[in-house]
Each structure stands twice: as structure tokens, then as C-alpha cells.
Coordinates of C-alpha atoms in Angstrom, one line a residue:
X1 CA -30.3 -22.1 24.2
X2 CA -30.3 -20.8 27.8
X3 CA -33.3 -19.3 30.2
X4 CA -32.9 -16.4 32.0
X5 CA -33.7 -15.6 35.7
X6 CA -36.6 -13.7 34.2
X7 CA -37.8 -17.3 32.2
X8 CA -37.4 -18.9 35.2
X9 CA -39.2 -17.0 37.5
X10 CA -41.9 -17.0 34.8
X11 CA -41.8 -20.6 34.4
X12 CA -42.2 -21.6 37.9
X13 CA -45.0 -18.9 38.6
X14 CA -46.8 -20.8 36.1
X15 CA -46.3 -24.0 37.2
X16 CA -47.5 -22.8 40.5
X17 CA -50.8 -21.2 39.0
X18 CA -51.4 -24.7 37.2
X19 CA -51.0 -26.3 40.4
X20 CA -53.2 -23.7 41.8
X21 CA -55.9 -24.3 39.5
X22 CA -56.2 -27.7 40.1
X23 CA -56.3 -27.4 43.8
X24 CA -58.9 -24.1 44.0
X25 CA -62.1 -25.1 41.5
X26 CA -63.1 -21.5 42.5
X27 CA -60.1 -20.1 40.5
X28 CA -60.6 -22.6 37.6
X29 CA -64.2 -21.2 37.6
X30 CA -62.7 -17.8 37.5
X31 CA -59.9 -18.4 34.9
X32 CA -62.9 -20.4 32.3
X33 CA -65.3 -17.3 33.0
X34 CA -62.7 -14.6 31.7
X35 CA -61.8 -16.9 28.9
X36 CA -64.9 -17.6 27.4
X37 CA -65.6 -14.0 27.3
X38 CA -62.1 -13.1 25.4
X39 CA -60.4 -11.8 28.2
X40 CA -56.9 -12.1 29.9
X41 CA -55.8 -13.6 33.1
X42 CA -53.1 -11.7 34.6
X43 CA -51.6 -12.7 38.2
X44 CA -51.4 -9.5 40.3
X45 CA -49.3 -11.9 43.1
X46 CA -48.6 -14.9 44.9
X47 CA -49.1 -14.7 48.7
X48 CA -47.1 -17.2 51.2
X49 CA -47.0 -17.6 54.8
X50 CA -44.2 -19.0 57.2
X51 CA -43.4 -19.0 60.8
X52 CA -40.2 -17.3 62.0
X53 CA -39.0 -20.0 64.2
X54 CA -36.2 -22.2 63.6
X55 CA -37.8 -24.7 61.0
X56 CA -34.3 -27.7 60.8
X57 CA -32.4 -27.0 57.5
X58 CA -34.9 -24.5 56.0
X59 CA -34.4 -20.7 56.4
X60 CA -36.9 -19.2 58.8
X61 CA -39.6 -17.1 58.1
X62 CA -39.8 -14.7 55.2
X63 CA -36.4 -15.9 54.0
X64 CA -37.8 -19.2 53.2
X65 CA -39.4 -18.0 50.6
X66 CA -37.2 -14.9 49.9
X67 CA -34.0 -16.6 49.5
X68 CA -35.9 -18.7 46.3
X69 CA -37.0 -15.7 45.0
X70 CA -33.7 -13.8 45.2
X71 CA -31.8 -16.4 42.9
X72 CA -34.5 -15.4 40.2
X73 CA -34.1 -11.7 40.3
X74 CA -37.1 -10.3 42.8
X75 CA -36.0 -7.3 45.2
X76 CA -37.6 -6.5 48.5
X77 CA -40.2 -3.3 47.7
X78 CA -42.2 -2.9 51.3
X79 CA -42.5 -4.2 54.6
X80 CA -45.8 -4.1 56.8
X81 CA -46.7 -5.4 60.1
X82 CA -49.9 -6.6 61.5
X83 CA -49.0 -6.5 65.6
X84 CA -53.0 -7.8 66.7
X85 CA -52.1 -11.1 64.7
X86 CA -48.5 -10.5 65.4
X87 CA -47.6 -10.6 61.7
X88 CA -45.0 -9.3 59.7
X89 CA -44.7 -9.4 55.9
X90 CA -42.9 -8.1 53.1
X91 CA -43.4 -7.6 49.3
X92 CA -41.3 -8.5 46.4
X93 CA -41.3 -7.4 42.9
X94 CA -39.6 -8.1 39.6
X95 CA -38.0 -5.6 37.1
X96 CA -40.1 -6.9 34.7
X97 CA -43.6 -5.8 35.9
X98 CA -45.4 -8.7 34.0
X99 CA -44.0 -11.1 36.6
X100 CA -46.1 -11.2 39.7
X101 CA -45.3 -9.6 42.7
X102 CA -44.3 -11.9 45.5
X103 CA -46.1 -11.1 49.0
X104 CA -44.7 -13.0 52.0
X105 CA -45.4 -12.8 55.9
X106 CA -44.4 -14.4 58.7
X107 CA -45.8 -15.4 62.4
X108 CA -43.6 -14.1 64.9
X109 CA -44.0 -17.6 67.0
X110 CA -41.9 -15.8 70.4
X111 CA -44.9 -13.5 70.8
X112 CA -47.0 -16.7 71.2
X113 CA -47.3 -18.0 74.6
X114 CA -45.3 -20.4 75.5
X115 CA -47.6 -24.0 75.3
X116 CA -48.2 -22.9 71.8
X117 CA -44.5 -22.1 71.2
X118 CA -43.5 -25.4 72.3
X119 CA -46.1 -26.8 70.1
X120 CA -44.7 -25.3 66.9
X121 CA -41.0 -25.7 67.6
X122 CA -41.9 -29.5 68.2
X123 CA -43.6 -29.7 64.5
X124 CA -40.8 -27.8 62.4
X125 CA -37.4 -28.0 64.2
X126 CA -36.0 -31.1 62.5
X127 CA -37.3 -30.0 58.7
X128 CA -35.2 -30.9 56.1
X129 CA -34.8 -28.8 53.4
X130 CA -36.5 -29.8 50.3
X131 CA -34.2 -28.1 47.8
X132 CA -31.8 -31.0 45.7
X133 CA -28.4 -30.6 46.0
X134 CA -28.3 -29.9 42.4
X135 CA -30.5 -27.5 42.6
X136 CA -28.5 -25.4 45.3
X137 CA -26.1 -25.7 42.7
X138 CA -27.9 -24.6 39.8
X139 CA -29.2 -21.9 41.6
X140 CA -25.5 -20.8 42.5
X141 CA -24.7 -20.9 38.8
X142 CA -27.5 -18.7 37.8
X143 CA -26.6 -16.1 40.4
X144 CA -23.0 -15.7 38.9
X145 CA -23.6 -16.1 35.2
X146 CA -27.8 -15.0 34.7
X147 CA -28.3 -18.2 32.9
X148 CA -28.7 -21.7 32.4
X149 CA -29.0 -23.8 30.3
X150 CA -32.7 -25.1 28.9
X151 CA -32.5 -28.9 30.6
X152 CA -31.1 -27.8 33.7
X153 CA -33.8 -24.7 34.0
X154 CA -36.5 -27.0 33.3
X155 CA -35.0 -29.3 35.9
X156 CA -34.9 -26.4 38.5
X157 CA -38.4 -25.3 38.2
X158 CA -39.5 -29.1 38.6
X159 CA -37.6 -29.0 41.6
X160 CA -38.6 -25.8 42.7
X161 CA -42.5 -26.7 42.8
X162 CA -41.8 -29.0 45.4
X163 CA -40.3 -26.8 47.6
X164 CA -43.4 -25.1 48.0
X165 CA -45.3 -27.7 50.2
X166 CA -45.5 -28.2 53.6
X167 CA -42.0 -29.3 54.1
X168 CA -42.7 -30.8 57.8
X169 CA -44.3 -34.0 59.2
X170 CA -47.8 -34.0 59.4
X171 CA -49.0 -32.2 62.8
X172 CA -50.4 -33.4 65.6
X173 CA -54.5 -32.7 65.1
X174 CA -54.7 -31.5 69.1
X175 CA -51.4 -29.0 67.9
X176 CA -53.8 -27.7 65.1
X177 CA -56.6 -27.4 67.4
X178 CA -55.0 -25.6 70.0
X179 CA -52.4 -22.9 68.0
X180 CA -55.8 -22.5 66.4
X181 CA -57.4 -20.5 69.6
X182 CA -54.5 -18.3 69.5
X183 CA -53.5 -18.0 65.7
X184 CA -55.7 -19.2 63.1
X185 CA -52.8 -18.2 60.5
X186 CA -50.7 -20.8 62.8
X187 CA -52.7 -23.2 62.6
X188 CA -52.8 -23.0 58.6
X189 CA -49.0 -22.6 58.3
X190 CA -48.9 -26.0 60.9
X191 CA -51.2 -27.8 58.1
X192 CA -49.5 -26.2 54.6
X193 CA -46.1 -25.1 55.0
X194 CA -44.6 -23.0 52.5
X195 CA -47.3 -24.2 50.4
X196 CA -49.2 -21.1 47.9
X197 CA -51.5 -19.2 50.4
X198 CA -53.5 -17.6 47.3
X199 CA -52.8 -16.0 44.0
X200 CA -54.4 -12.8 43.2
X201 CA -55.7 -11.6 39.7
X202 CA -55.9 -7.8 38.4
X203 CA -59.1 -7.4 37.5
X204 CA -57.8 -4.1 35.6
X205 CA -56.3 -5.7 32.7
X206 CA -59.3 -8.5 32.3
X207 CA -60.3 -6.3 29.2
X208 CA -63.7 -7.8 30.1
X209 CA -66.5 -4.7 28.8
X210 CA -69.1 -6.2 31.0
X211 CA -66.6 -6.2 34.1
X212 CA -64.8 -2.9 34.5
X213 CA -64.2 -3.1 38.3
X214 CA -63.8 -5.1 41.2
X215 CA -67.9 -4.9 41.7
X216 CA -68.8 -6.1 38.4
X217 CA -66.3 -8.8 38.4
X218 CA -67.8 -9.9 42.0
X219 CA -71.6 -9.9 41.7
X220 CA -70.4 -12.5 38.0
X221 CA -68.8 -14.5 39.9
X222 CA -71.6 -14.4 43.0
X223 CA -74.3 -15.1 40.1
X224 CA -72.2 -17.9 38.6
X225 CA -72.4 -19.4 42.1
X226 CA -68.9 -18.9 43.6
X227 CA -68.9 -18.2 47.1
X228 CA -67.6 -14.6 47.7
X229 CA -66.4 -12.5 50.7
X230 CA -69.1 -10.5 51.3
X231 CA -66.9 -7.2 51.6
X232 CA -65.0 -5.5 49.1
X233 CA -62.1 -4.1 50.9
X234 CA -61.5 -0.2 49.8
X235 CA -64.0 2.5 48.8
X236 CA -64.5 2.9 45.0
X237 CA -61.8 5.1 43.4
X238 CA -59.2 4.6 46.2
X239 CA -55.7 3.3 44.9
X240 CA -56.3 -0.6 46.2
X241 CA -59.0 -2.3 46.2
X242 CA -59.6 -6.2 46.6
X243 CA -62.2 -9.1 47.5
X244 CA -61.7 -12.6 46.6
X245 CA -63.4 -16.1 46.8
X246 CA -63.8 -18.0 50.3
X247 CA -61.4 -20.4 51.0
X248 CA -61.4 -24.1 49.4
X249 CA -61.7 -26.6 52.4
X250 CA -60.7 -30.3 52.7
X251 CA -59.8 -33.1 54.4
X252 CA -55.9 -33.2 55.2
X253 CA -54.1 -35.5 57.7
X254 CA -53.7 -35.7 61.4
X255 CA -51.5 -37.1 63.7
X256 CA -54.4 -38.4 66.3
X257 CA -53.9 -40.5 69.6
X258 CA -54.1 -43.9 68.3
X259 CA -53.1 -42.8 64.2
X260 CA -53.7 -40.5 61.9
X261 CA -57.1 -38.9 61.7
X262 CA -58.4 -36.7 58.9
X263 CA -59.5 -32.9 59.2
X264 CA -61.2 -30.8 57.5
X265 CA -59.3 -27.3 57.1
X266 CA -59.4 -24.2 54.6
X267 CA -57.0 -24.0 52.2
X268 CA -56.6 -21.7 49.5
X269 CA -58.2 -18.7 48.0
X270 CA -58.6 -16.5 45.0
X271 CA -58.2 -12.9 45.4
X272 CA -59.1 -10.2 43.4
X273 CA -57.1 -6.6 43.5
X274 CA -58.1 -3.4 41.4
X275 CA -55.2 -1.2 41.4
X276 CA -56.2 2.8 40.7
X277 CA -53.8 5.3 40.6
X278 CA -52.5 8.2 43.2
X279 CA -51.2 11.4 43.1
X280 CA -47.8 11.8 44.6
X281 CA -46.1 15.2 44.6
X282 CA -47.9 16.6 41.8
X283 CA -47.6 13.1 39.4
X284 CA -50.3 10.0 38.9
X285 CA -48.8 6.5 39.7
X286 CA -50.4 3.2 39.4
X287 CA -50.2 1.8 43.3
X288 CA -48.5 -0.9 43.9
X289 CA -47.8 -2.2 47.3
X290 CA -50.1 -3.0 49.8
X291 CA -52.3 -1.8 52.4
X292 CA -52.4 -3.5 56.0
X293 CA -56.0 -2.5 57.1
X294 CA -57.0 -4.3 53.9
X295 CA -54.8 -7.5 54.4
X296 CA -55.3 -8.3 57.9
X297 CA -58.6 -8.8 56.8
X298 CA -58.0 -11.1 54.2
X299 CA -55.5 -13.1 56.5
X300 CA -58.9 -13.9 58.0
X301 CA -60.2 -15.9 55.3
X302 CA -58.7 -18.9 56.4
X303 CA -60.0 -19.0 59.7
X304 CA -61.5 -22.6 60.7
X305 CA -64.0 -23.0 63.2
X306 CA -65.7 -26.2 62.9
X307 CA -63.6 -30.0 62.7

């Protein structure tokens, strides 16, 4: 037997949401919830976040991520920019629409000034890249032919997960601390790496009676004791709407003057979207991409204020 770029993607997005799970309790919370009332989980999309600066034997920025996700069949769809945070991201999707759709940005460290350049080109410049050399060549093979075979897919998603990580040495806690005045989505990329910013979950396809919509879904999840934005982002009927959990903190390791230190940080998040549909020259479509009002202000929820 042999997978397909389509089994593959859909084994390591899986992989990834386990791994999710047992990092976020708020999205394990989530997931029981809709299970114990009969409904379904279905990942809307992954979110990642990477710094375009030269990051050693890793592609920078968005192609990090993107070159992965090319091998396994997922094609650019939009690209938005967030200039205030001095952002840029881009959106990835899948023939097959079951497969989540892959959201990645990047921080455009040249717009930074220059102490806090120098402080993120001395974190990432010598990263090696975390991808086996077997896998490079697996993932060559699957380009050319569409398939592998079942020991070596199962190998390449193993390997896969671990690309996603923070793939440089820890950081210096005064780097964190300072990239953090100026970027708070720096300082988080400094900490995590390419590691899974959040998942989000389509609360329209829960096929959960008592929660129909993004505000019934939230005010559960509020009651059950989850700690919630407190805004939903978009008005009721418009064609994207989302909210989501606050971020997880912990403690995660410093470089400090005499050793390493331990800080605490935010990590991940859950979101929630409700997609509606649009007209569009006279015909309904279910939206799909993204809206930037909406995400800059989610890109917030990792903001860290107190060490």
C-alpha cells in the first residue's frame, strides 16, 4: 500500500492537533465538550508564525512553513498585510476542502529598529534545519511520483512533527524582554519557533442543537469555566466571524546572566471561526479567506506583559 500527499497532509495535521491538545487543556476542554454532546470537531486551520530574517539552514519566513506544505499538495489562496505590526501573511488551502487551511505570517524583522534587529539575527542565524536527510528525500520522491510508500509516510510525518518547534537555541530572556516593547509577536516567535501558533475549529459543522453560532458556543464554554476573549470579532450574519480561548501560559527557558532562568510566556490558543456565506456577482459562496481587521486582533492574544 502507498499514502498519498492528501494522507499525508492529513496524517501530520492530526498529529499536530494531538500534540495540540496535550499542550492547550482549553482545547481539550473544548474537544470533550462537543464530544459528549454528539458532535464533530472539524479544524477550520492551523495558524504559524515566523520571522523573515535569515534563520541558518531554514527557509525564511513564510517559506518555512510553505515549502512543507507544498510537498503535500497545499496552494497559496490570499495574501494580507498588517503594516502597524509590520506583518505579512498568507493562506494556504488544499483541494480537498476537509483538510485545514494553512494560515502563515511573518515579521518583517528590517522594519524593526536596528538593537532589536541585531537581537534576532543573533538568536536564528546559525539554525540548522530540522528536516532528516531522508526526509528531504522522501519528500522529493513524493513530489515526482504522488506517493509513498506506508513505512516511509509514517516515517515522514514522525519527522515532520518535529519540524515544527522552535528550531533555534533558547533566547536570551533580556532578547525576549526587549523585542517584546517593540513586537510582542517577536518576542513569541523568539520563544516557539515554527512551533503551532493556534488551531481554529468551525463551529458551523459542530452539529451541536444547543450551539448554532459562535455566541452560543462561547457563553458554553465561558460557563464551563474557560477563559474567553471577551470580543467576538464580526457582527452577526457577516461572512467571518471568530473568538477563541485566551492563551495557555508557562514557564519556558531562558538564557539569563549567570544560566538559564525560567519565564513565564503565553503560548497557544484555541480559536473559533463561523464562516457565513456572501453574495458575489449575483451567487452565494461560503467565505473562505481571511479578514485583517479581524486578525490583527487576534495576533494580540499572545501579548505578555508581566514576567
Amino acid at each position: 500500500m502507498k499514502r498519498t500527499g492528501r494522507e499525508i497532509a492529513s496524517l501530520l495535521t492530526g498529529k499536530l492537533w494531538v500534540q495540540f491538545l496535550a499542550n492547550v487543556p482549553y482545547a481539550k476542554e473544548y474537544t470533550d465538550m462537543v464530544n459528549d454532546r454528539g458532535g464533530k470537531i472539524v479544524i477550520d486551520h492551523i495558524a504559524f508564525r515566523t520571522f523573515n530574517a535569515h534563520t541558518g539552514e531554514q527557509p525564511e519566513g513564510i517559506r518555512a512553513i510553505r515549502h512543507i506544505f507544498n510537498y503535500l499538495e497545499y496552494k497559496p489562496a490570499a495574501k494580507y498585510s498588517f503594516l502597524k505590526k509590520k506583518l505579512n501573511a498568507v493562506h494556504f488551502e488544499h483541494p480537498d476542502e476537509n483538510l485545514p487551511k494553512i494560515f502563515v505570517s511573518q515579521l518583517e524583522v528590517s522594519e524593526l529598529p536596528e538593537w532589536a534587529q541585531q537581537m534576532i539575527n543573533d538568536t536564528v542565524h546559525n539554525t540548522t534545519y530540522l528536516l532528516s536527510d531522508k526526509s528531504i528525500e522522501l519528500l522529493g520522491i513524493l513530489e515526482r511520483t504522488g506517493l509513498l510508500p506506508v513505512e516511509a509516510a509514517e516515517f515522514l510525518v514522525d519527522d515532520l512533527v518535529q519540524f515544527f518547534r522552535r528550531p533555534w537555541n533558547i533566547p536570551q530572556r533580556e532578547y525576549v524582554l526587549k523585542i517584546n516593547d517593540v513586537s510582542q509577536y517577536g518576542a513569541w516567535v523568539l520563544l516557539h519557533g515554527n512551533s503551532v501558533n493556534h488551531f481554529g475549529v468551525l463551529v458551523n459543522k459542530q452539529d451541536i442543537e444547543d450551539w448554532p453560532d459562535l455566541e452560543t458556543t462561547c457563553k458554553a464554554l465561558e460557563i464551563a469555566g474557560v477563559p474567553m476573549k471577551e470580543k467576538i470579532e464580526g457582527p452577526p450574519g457577516s461572512k467571518l466571524r471568530q473568538s477563541a480561548t485566551l492563551a495557555v501560559k508557562e514557564e519556558l527557558r531562558v538564557k539569563g546572566e549567570s544560566g538559564f532562568e525560567k519565564i513565564i510566556w503565553t503560548n497557544s490558543y484555541l480559536e473559533l471561526t463561523e464562516r457565513n456565506y456572501y453574495e458575489e456577482n449575483g451567487e452565494y459562496k461560503l467565505f473562505n479567506g481571511f479578514l485583517g481587521d479581524q486578525v490583527s486582533h487576534l495576533f494580540d492574544l499572545t501579548e505578555t506583559h508581566e514576567n
